[in-house]
Coordinates of C-alpha atoms and ligand atoms in Angstrom, one line a residue:
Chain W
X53 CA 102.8 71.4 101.4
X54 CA 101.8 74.0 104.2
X55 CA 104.0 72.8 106.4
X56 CA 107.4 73.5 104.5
X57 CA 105.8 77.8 104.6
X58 CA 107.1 79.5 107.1
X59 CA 106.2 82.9 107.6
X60 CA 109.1 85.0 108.2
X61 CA 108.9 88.4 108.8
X62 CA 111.3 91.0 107.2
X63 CA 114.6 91.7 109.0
X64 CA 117.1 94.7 110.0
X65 CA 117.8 94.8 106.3
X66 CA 114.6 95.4 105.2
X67 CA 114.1 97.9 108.1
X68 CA 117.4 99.4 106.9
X69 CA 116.2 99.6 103.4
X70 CA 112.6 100.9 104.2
X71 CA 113.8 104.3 106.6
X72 CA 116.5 104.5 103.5
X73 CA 113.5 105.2 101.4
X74 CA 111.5 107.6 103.6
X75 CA 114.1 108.9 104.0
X76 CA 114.6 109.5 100.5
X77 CA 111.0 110.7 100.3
X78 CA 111.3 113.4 102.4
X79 CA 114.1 114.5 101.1
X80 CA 112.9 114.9 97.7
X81 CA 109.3 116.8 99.0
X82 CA 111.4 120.2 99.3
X83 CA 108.5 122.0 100.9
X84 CA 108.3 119.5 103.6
X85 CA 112.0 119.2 104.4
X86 CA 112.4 123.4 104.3
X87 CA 109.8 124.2 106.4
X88 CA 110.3 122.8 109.4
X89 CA 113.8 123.9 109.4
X90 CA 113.5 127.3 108.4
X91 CA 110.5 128.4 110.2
X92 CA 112.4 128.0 113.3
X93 CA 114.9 129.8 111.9
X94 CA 113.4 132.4 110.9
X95 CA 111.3 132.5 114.3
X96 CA 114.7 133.1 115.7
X97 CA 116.3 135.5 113.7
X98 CA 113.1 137.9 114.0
X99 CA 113.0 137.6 118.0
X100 CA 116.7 137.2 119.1
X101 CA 117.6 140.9 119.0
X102 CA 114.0 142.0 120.9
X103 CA 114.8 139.5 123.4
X104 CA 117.7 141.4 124.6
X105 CA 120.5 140.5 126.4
X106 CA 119.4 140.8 130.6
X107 CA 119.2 138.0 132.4
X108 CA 115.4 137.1 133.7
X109 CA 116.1 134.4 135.8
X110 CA 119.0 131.9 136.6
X111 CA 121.6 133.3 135.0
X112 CA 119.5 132.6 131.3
X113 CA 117.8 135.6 129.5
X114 CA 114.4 136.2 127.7
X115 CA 116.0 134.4 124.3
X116 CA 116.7 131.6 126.6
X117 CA 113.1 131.2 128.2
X118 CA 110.9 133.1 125.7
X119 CA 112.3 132.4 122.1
X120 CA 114.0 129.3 122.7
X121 CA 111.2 127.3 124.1
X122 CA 108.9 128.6 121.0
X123 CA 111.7 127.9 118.2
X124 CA 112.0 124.2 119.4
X125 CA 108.3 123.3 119.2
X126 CA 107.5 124.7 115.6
X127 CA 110.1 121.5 114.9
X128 CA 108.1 118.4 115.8
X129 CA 104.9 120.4 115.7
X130 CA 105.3 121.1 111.8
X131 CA 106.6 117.6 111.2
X132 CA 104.6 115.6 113.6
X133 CA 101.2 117.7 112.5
X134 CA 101.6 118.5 109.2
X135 CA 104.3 116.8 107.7
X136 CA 104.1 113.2 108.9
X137 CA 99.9 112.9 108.3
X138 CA 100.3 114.3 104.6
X139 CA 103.0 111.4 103.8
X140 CA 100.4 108.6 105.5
X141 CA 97.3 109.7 103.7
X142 CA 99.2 109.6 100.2
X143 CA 100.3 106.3 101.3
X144 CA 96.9 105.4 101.5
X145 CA 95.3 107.3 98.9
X146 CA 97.9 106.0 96.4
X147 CA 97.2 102.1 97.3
X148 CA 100.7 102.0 98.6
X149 CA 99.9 100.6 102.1
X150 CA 97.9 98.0 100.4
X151 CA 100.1 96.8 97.7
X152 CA 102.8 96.6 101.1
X153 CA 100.3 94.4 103.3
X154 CA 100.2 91.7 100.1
X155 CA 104.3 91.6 101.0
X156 CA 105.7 90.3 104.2
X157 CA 106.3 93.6 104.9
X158 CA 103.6 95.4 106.9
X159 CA 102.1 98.3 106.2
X160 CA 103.1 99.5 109.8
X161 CA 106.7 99.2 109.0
X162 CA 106.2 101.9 106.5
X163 CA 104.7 104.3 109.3
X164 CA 107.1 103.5 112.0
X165 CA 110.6 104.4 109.1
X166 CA 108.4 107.1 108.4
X167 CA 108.3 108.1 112.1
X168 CA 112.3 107.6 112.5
X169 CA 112.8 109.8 109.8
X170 CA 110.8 112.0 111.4
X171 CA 112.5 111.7 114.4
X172 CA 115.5 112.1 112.6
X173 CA 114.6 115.5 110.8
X174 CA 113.4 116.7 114.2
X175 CA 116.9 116.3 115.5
X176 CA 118.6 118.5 112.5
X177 CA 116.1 120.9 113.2
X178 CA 116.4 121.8 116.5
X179 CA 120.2 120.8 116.1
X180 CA 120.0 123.6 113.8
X181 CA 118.3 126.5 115.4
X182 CA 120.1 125.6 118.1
X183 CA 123.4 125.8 116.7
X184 CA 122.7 129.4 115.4
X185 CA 121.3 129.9 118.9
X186 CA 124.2 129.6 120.5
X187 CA 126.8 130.7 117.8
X188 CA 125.2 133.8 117.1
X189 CA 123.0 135.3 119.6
X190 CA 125.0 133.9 122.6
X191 CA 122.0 131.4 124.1
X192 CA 122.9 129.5 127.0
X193 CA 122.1 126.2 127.7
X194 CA 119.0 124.6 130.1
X195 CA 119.7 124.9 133.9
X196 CA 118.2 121.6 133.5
X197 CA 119.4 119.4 130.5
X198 CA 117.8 116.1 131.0
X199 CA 114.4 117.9 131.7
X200 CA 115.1 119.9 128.5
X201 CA 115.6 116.3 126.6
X202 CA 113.0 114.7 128.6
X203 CA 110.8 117.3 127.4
X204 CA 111.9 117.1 123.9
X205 CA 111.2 113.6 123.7
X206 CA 107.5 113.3 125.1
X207 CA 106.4 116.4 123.3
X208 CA 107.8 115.2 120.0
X209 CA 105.4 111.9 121.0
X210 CA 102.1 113.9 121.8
X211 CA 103.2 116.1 118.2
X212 CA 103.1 112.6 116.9
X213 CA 99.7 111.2 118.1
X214 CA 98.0 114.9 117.1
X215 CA 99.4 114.2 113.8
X216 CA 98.3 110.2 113.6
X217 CA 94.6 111.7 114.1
X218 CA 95.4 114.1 111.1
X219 CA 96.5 110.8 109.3
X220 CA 93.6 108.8 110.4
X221 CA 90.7 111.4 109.8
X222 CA 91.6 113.0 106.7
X223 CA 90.2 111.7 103.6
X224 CA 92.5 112.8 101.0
X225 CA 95.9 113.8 101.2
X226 CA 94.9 117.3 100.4
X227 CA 92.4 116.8 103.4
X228 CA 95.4 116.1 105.4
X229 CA 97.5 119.0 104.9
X230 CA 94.9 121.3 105.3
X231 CA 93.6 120.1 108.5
X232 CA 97.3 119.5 109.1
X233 CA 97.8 123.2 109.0
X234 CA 94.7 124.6 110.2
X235 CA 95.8 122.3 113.8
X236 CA 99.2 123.4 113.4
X237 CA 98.2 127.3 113.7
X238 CA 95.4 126.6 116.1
X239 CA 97.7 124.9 118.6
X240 CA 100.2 127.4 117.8
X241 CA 97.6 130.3 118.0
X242 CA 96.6 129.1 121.5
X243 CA 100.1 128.3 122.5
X244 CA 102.3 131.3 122.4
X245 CA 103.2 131.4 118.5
X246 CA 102.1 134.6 117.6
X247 CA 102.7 136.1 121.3
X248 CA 101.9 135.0 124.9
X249 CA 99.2 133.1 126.2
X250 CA 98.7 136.4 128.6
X251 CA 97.2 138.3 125.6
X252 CA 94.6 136.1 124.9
X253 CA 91.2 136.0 126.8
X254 CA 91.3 133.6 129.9
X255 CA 89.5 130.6 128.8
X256 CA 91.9 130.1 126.0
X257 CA 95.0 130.8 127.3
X258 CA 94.2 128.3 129.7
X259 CA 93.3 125.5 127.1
X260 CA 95.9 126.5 125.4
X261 CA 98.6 125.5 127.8
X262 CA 97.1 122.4 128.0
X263 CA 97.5 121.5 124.1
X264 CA 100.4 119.6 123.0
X265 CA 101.6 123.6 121.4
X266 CA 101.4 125.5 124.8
X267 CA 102.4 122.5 127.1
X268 CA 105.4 121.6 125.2
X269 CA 106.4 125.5 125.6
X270 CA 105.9 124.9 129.2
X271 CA 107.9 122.8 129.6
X272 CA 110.8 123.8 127.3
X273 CA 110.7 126.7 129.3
X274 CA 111.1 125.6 132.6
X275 CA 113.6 123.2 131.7
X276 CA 115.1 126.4 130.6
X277 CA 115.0 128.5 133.2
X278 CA 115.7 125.7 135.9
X279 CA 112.0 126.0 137.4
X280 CA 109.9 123.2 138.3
X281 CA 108.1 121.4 136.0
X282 CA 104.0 121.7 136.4
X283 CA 102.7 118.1 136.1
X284 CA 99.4 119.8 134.4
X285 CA 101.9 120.0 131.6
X286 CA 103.0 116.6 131.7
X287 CA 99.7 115.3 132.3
X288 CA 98.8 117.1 129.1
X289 CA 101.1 116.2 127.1
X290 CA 100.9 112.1 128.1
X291 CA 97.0 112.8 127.6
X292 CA 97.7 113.9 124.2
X293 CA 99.6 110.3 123.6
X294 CA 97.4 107.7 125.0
X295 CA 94.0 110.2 123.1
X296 CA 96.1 110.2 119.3
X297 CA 96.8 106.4 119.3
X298 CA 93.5 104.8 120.6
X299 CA 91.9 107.8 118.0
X300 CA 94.3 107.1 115.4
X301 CA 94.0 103.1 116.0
X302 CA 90.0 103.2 115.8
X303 CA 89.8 104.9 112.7
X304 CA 92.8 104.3 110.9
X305 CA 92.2 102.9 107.8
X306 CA 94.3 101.1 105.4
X307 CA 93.2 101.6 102.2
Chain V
X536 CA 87.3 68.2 81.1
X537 CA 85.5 69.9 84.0
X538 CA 83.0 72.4 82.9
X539 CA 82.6 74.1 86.4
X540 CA 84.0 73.3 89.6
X541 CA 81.0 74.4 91.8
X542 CA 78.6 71.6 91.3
X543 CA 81.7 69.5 93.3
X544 CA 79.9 66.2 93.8
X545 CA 76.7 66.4 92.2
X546 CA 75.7 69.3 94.7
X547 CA 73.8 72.6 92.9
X548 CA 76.2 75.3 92.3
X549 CA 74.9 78.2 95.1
X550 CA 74.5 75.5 98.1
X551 CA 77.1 75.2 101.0
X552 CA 79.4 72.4 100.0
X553 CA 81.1 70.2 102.7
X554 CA 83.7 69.3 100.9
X555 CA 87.0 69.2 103.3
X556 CA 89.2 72.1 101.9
X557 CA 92.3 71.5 102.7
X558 CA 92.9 69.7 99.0
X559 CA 97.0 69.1 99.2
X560 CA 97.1 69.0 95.3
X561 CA 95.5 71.9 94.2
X562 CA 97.1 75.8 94.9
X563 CA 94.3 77.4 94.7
X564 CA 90.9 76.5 95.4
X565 CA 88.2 78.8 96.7
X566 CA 84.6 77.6 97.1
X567 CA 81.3 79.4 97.2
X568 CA 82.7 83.3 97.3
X569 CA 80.6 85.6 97.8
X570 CA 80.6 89.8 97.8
X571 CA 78.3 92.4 97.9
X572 CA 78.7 96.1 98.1
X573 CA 75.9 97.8 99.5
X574 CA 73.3 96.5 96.4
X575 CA 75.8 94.8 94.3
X576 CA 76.2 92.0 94.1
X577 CA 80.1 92.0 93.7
X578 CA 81.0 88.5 93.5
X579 CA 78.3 85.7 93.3
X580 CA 79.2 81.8 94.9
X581 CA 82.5 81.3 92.5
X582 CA 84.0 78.2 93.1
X583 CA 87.5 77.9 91.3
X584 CA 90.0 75.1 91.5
X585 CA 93.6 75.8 90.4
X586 CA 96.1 72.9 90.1
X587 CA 99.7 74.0 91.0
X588 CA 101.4 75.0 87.7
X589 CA 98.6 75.8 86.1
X590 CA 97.5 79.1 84.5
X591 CA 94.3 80.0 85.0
X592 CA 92.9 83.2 82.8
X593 CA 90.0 84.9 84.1
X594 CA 87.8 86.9 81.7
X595 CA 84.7 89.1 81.7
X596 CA 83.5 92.5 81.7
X597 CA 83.8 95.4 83.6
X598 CA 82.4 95.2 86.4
X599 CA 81.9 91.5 85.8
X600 CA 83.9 90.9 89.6
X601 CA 87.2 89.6 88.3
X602 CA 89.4 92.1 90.9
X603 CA 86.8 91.3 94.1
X604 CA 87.5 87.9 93.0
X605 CA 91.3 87.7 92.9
X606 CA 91.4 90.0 95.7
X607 CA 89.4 87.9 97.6
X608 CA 91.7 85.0 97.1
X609 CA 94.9 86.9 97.7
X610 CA 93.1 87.6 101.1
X611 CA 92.9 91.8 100.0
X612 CA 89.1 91.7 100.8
X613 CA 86.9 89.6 103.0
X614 CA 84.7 87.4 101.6
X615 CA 81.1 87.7 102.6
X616 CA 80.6 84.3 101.7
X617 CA 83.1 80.9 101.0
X618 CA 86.5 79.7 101.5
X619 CA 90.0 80.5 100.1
X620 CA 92.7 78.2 100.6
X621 CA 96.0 78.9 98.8
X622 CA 98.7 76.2 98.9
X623 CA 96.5 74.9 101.9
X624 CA 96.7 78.2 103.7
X625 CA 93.6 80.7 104.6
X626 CA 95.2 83.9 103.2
X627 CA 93.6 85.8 105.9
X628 CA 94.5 83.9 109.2
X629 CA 97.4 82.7 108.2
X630 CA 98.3 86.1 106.3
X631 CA 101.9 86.1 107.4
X632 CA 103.2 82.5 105.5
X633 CA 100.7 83.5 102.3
X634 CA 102.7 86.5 101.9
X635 CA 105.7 84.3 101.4
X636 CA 105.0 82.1 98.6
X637 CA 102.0 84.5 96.8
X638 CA 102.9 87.4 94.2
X639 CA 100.7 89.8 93.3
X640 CA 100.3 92.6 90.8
X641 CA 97.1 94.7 91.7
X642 CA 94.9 96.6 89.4
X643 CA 95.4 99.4 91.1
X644 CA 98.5 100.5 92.8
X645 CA 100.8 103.3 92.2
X646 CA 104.2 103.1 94.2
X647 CA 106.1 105.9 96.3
X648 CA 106.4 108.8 93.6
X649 CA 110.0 109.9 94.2
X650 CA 111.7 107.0 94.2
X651 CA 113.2 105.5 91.3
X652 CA 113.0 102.1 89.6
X653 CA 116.0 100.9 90.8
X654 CA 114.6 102.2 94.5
X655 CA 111.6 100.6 94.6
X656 CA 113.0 97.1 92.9
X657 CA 115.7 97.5 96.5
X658 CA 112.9 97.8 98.6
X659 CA 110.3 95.1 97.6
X660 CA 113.7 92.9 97.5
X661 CA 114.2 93.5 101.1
X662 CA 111.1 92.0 102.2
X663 CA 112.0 88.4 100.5
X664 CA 114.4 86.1 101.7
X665 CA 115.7 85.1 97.7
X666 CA 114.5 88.0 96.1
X667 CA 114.8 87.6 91.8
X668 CA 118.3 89.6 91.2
X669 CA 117.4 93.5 89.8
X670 CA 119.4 93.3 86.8
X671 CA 117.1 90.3 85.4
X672 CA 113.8 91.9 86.5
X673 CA 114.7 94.9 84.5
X674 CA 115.7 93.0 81.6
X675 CA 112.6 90.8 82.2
X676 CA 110.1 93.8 82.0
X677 CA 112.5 96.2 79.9
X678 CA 113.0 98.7 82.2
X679 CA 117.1 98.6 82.2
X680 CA 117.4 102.3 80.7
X681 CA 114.9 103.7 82.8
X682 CA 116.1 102.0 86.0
X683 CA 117.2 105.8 87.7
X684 CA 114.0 107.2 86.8
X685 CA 111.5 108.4 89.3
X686 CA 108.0 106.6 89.6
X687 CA 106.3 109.5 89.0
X688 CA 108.4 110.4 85.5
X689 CA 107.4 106.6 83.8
X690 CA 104.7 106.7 81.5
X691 CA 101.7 104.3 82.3
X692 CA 103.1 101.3 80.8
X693 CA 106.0 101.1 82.1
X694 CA 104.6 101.6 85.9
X695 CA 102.6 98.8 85.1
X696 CA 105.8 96.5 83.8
X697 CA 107.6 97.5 87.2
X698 CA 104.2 96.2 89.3
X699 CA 104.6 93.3 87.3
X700 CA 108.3 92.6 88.2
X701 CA 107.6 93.7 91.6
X702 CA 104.4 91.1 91.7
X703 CA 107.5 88.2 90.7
X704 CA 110.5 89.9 93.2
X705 CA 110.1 87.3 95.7
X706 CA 110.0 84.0 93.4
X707 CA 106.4 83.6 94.3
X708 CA 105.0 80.1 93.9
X709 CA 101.1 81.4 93.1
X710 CA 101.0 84.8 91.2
X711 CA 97.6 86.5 90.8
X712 CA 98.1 89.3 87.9
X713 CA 95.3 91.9 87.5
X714 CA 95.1 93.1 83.9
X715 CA 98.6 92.3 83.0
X716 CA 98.8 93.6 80.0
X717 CA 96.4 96.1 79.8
X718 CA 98.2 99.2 78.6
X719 CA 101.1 97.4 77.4
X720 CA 102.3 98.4 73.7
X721 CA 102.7 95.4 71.4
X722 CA 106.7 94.6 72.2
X723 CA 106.3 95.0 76.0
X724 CA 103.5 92.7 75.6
X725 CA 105.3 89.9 73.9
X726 CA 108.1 90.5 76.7
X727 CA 105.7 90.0 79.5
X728 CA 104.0 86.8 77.5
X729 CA 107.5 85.3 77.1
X730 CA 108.0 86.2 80.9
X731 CA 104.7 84.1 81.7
X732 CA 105.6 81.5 80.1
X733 CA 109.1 81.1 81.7
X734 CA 106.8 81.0 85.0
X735 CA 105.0 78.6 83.3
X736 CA 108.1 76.3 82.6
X737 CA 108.8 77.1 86.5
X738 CA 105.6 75.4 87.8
X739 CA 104.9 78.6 89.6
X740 CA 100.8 78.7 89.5
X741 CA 99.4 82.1 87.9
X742 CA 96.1 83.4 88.0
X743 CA 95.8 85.9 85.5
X744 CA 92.8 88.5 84.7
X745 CA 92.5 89.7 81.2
X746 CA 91.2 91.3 78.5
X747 CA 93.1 90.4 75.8
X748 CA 91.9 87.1 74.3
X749 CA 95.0 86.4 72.5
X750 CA 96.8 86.1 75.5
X751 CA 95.1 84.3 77.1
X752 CA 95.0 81.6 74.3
X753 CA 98.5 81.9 74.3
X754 CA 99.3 81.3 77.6
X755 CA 96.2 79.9 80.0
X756 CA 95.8 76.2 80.3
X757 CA 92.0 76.8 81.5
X758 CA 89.8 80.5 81.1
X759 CA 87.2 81.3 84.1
X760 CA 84.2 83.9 82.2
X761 CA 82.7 85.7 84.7
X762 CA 79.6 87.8 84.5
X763 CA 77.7 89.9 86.8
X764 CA 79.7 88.2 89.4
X765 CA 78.9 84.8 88.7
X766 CA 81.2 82.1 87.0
X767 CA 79.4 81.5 83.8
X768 CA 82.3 79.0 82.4
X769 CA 85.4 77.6 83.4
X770 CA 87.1 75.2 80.5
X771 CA 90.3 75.6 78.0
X772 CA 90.3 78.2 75.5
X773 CA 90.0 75.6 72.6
X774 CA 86.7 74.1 74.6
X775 CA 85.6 77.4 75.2
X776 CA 85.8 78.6 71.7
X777 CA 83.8 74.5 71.2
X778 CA 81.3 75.5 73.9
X779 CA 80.0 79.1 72.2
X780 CA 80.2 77.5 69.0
X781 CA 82.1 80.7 68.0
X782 CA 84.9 81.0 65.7
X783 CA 87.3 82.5 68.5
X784 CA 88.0 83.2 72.0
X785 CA 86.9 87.0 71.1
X786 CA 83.7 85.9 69.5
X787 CA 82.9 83.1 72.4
X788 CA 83.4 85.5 75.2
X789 CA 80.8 87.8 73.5
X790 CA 78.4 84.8 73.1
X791 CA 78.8 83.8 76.6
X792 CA 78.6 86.9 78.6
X793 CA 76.7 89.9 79.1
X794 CA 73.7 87.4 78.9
X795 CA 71.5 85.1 82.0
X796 CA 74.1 83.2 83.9
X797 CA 73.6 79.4 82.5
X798 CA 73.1 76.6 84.7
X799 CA 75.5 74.6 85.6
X800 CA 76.0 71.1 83.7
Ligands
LIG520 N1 85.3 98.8 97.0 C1 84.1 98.7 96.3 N2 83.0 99.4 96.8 C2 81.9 99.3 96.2 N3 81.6 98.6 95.0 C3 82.6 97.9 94.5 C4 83.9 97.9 95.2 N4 84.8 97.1 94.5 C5 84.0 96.6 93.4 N5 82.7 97.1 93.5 C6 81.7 96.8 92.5 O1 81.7 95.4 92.3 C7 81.5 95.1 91.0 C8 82.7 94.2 90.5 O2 83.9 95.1 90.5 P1 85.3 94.5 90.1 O3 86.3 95.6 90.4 O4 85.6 93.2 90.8 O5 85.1 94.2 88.5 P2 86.2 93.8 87.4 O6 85.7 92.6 86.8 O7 87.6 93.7 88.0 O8 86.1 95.0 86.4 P3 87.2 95.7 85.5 O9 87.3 94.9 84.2 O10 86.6 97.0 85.1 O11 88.5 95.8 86.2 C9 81.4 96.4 90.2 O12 80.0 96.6 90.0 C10 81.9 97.4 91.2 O13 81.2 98.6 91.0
LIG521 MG1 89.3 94.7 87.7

């Protein structure tokens, strides 16, 4: 009677169907979708007529390498951190990822749509701020696009992992926006949001760089401007990768 | 009829039996289980034997282990002790292929708040190859009118009908239904009784915990009574009622449980 069973596992359909659904989801949690979209925008708006108009270096000007660099990591670092971990740990804490592991489905499709749609929202995002960027404060593109996508992409990957230890630590889903947040403005703290690095006492400027928040900046910002990129940044930001999924992995739970 | 399945071959309910599991004419069978939780003593050597078509009721009271029980079958929780074998397969090594043929409607479960009925029903019937069409899921579990309405927006009942047409989506061939009725008003009730029955008629095999005695006179060939985790009885409702010498399922289940777990005949 076994032997007529075959386990099949769900297809590009049901792939389809399940990102349709985050999708959905994050749609209808207004909070969640405004935020990360107007933050950035409104980072923007308040810094693009202080950063003036004269070119610092390569032809781009301070929005180019200062604001710019800032306004593109609130995106994945509000959805990655904050955003992301609160949707897993209501999964969890409403018995939703275990009623999907007794369906072929697993549980783990329902993270990975949920971290397309993420990806997704990231795009419109930066798509976004960079849109008014360009429209309306006359920003220039990277001296270096691929680096600038390169960049993008790996930092939106560390903003990940930080936010699968969110997901994997926090108790409730309460828990996990508020350590959600708390990491969001500590990163952001130590990596330029509320000013430079330069203002802050040595020590933490210097760790700061070296968080997912600061390095991302970094990075961005050279891109930008058409410098070299340090590898300390890279390094960091790969670190951050490889450290959220074996932290997430060993203490992930399910239910 | 068999009054308890764990004395299997003349053995003493509570030792190790060698019997070879892999029984090709039963759907269920799970032997010896056994669950703590910290102290508790969840789940106590239950040995259950469930013939394919059959509907098996289990009863007892709270706390009595029915959920560590089913779960345990459905492969949900490990079991400390014993063997689960659904249609010949171990639910948790060979998770992927149970998940195929094995429906389940859990106790506990609330579904993604924002999405609607008609939402949810789309998504559970991606995951099955010959998912049960939407439009006679609703009817099945009365939930037509409110088929655009959000999760979060239906009252308790009628979350519980669409976990109970979500448990049936995928035309399971063993369904395992925690407190199916429990919460239900009288006419929903019915609904869902006449929808068990159509299972019935299907040869789909149910395992169904409940509360309500008349339902499960109604619709479960045999009843397991469980009590402080142990299988006290396991007979037909009718043999049950015999057994307690009560006038009723209602009265026989209070005459056989919350008391000393009997020894097995
Ligand atoms: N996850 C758990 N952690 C600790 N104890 C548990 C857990 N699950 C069940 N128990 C304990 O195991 C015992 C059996 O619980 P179970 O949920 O199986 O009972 P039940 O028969 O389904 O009860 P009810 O009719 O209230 O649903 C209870 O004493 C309960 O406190
Ligand atoms: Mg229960």
């Amino acid at each position: 009677m076994s032997s007529a069973i075959v386990a099949r596992s769900p297809g590009p359909c049901a792939w389809l169907t399940l990102i349709r659904c985050e999708a959905k989801m994050v749609v209808r949690d207004t909070a969640g979708l405004v935020v990360p979209i107007g933050l950035p925008l409104l980072i923007l708006v308040m810094n693009a007529a202080a950063a003036g108009e004269q070119v610092v270096v390569n032809g781009r000007t301070a929005l180019d390498v200062h604001v710019l660099p800032l306004v593109f990591t609130v995106v994945p670092a509000t959805i990655g951190v904050v955003n992301m971990p609160s949707f897993v740990a209501y999964y969890r804490r409403a018995g939703i990822l275990r009623r999907l592991s007794v369906t072929p489905a697993s549980p783990v499709m329902v993270l990975i749509a949920q971290a397309v749609v993420s990806l997704i929202q990231t795009l419109i995002g930066i798509g976004a701020a960079f849109a008014v960027a360009l429209l309306v404060f006359d920003a220039n593109l990277p001296v270096r696009p691929a680096a600038a996508i390169g960049a993008a992409l790996l930092a939106t990957a560390a903003m990940y992992a930080t936010g699968m230890i969110v997901a994997a630590t926090a108790p409730t889903p309460n828990a996990a926006v508020a350590i959600g947040l708390v990491a969001f403005f500590a990163l952001g703290a130590l990596g330029g949001l509320f000013g430079g690095r330069e203002a802050l006492p040595e020590p933490l400027a210097v760790l700061g760089e070296r968080l997912p928040f600061g390095a991302t900046v970094e990075c961005v910002q050279a891109a930008w401007a058409g410098s070299a990129i340090d590898p300390v940044h890279l390094v960091s930001l790969a670190a951050t990768i490889v450290l959220g999924g074996v932290i997430s992995a060993v203490f992930f739970r399910w239910d | 009829m068999e009054r308890l399945t764990s004395g299997t071959g003349g053995r003493p309910a509570g030792l190790p039996t060698v019997v070879p599991m892999e029984d090709e004419s039963a759907a269920v069978v799970a032997r010896n289980l056994g669950k703590r939780y910290g102290g508790t003593v969840a789940v106590d050597d239950v040995s259950l034997r469930v013939e394919t078509g059959e509907i098996l009721g289990i009863l007892g009271a709270n706390g009595a282990g029915k959920t560590t029980t089913v779960e345990m079958i459905a492969g949900l929780r490990r079991p400390d002790r014993g063997h689960v074998r659904v249609l010949g397969l171990d639910p948790r090594r060979e998770r992927a292929k149970v998940r195929q043929v094995l429906g389940i409607q859990l106790q506990q479960a609330s579904l993604h708040h924002a999405l609607t009925v008609r939402e949810l029903i789309e998504m559970f019937a991606a995951f099955y190859p010959d998912p049960r069409p939407a439009g006679e899921l609703l009817e099945f579990v009365g939930l037509t009118s409110q088929r655009a309405t959000r999760f979060e927006k239906l009252s308790g009942g009628q979350q519980q009908r669409l976990s109970i047409a979500l448990a049936l989506i995928g035309r399971p061939r063993v369904a395992i239904l925690d407190e199916l009725t429990t919460g239900l008003d009288p006419r929903a009730r019915r609904q869902v009784w006449a929808m068990i029955e159509r299972l019935r008629d299907e040869e789909v095999t149910v395992i169904l915990v409940s509360h309500a005695m008349e339902e499960v006179e109604r619709l479960c060939h045999r009843v397991a009574l469980l009590d402080g985790g142990r299988l006290t009885a396991l007979d037909t409702p009718a043999g049950l009622v015999a057994r307690a010498g009560a006038g009723n399922l209602d009265e026989a289940f209070v005459a056989l449980s919350g008391k000393e777990p009997e020894e097995p005949a």
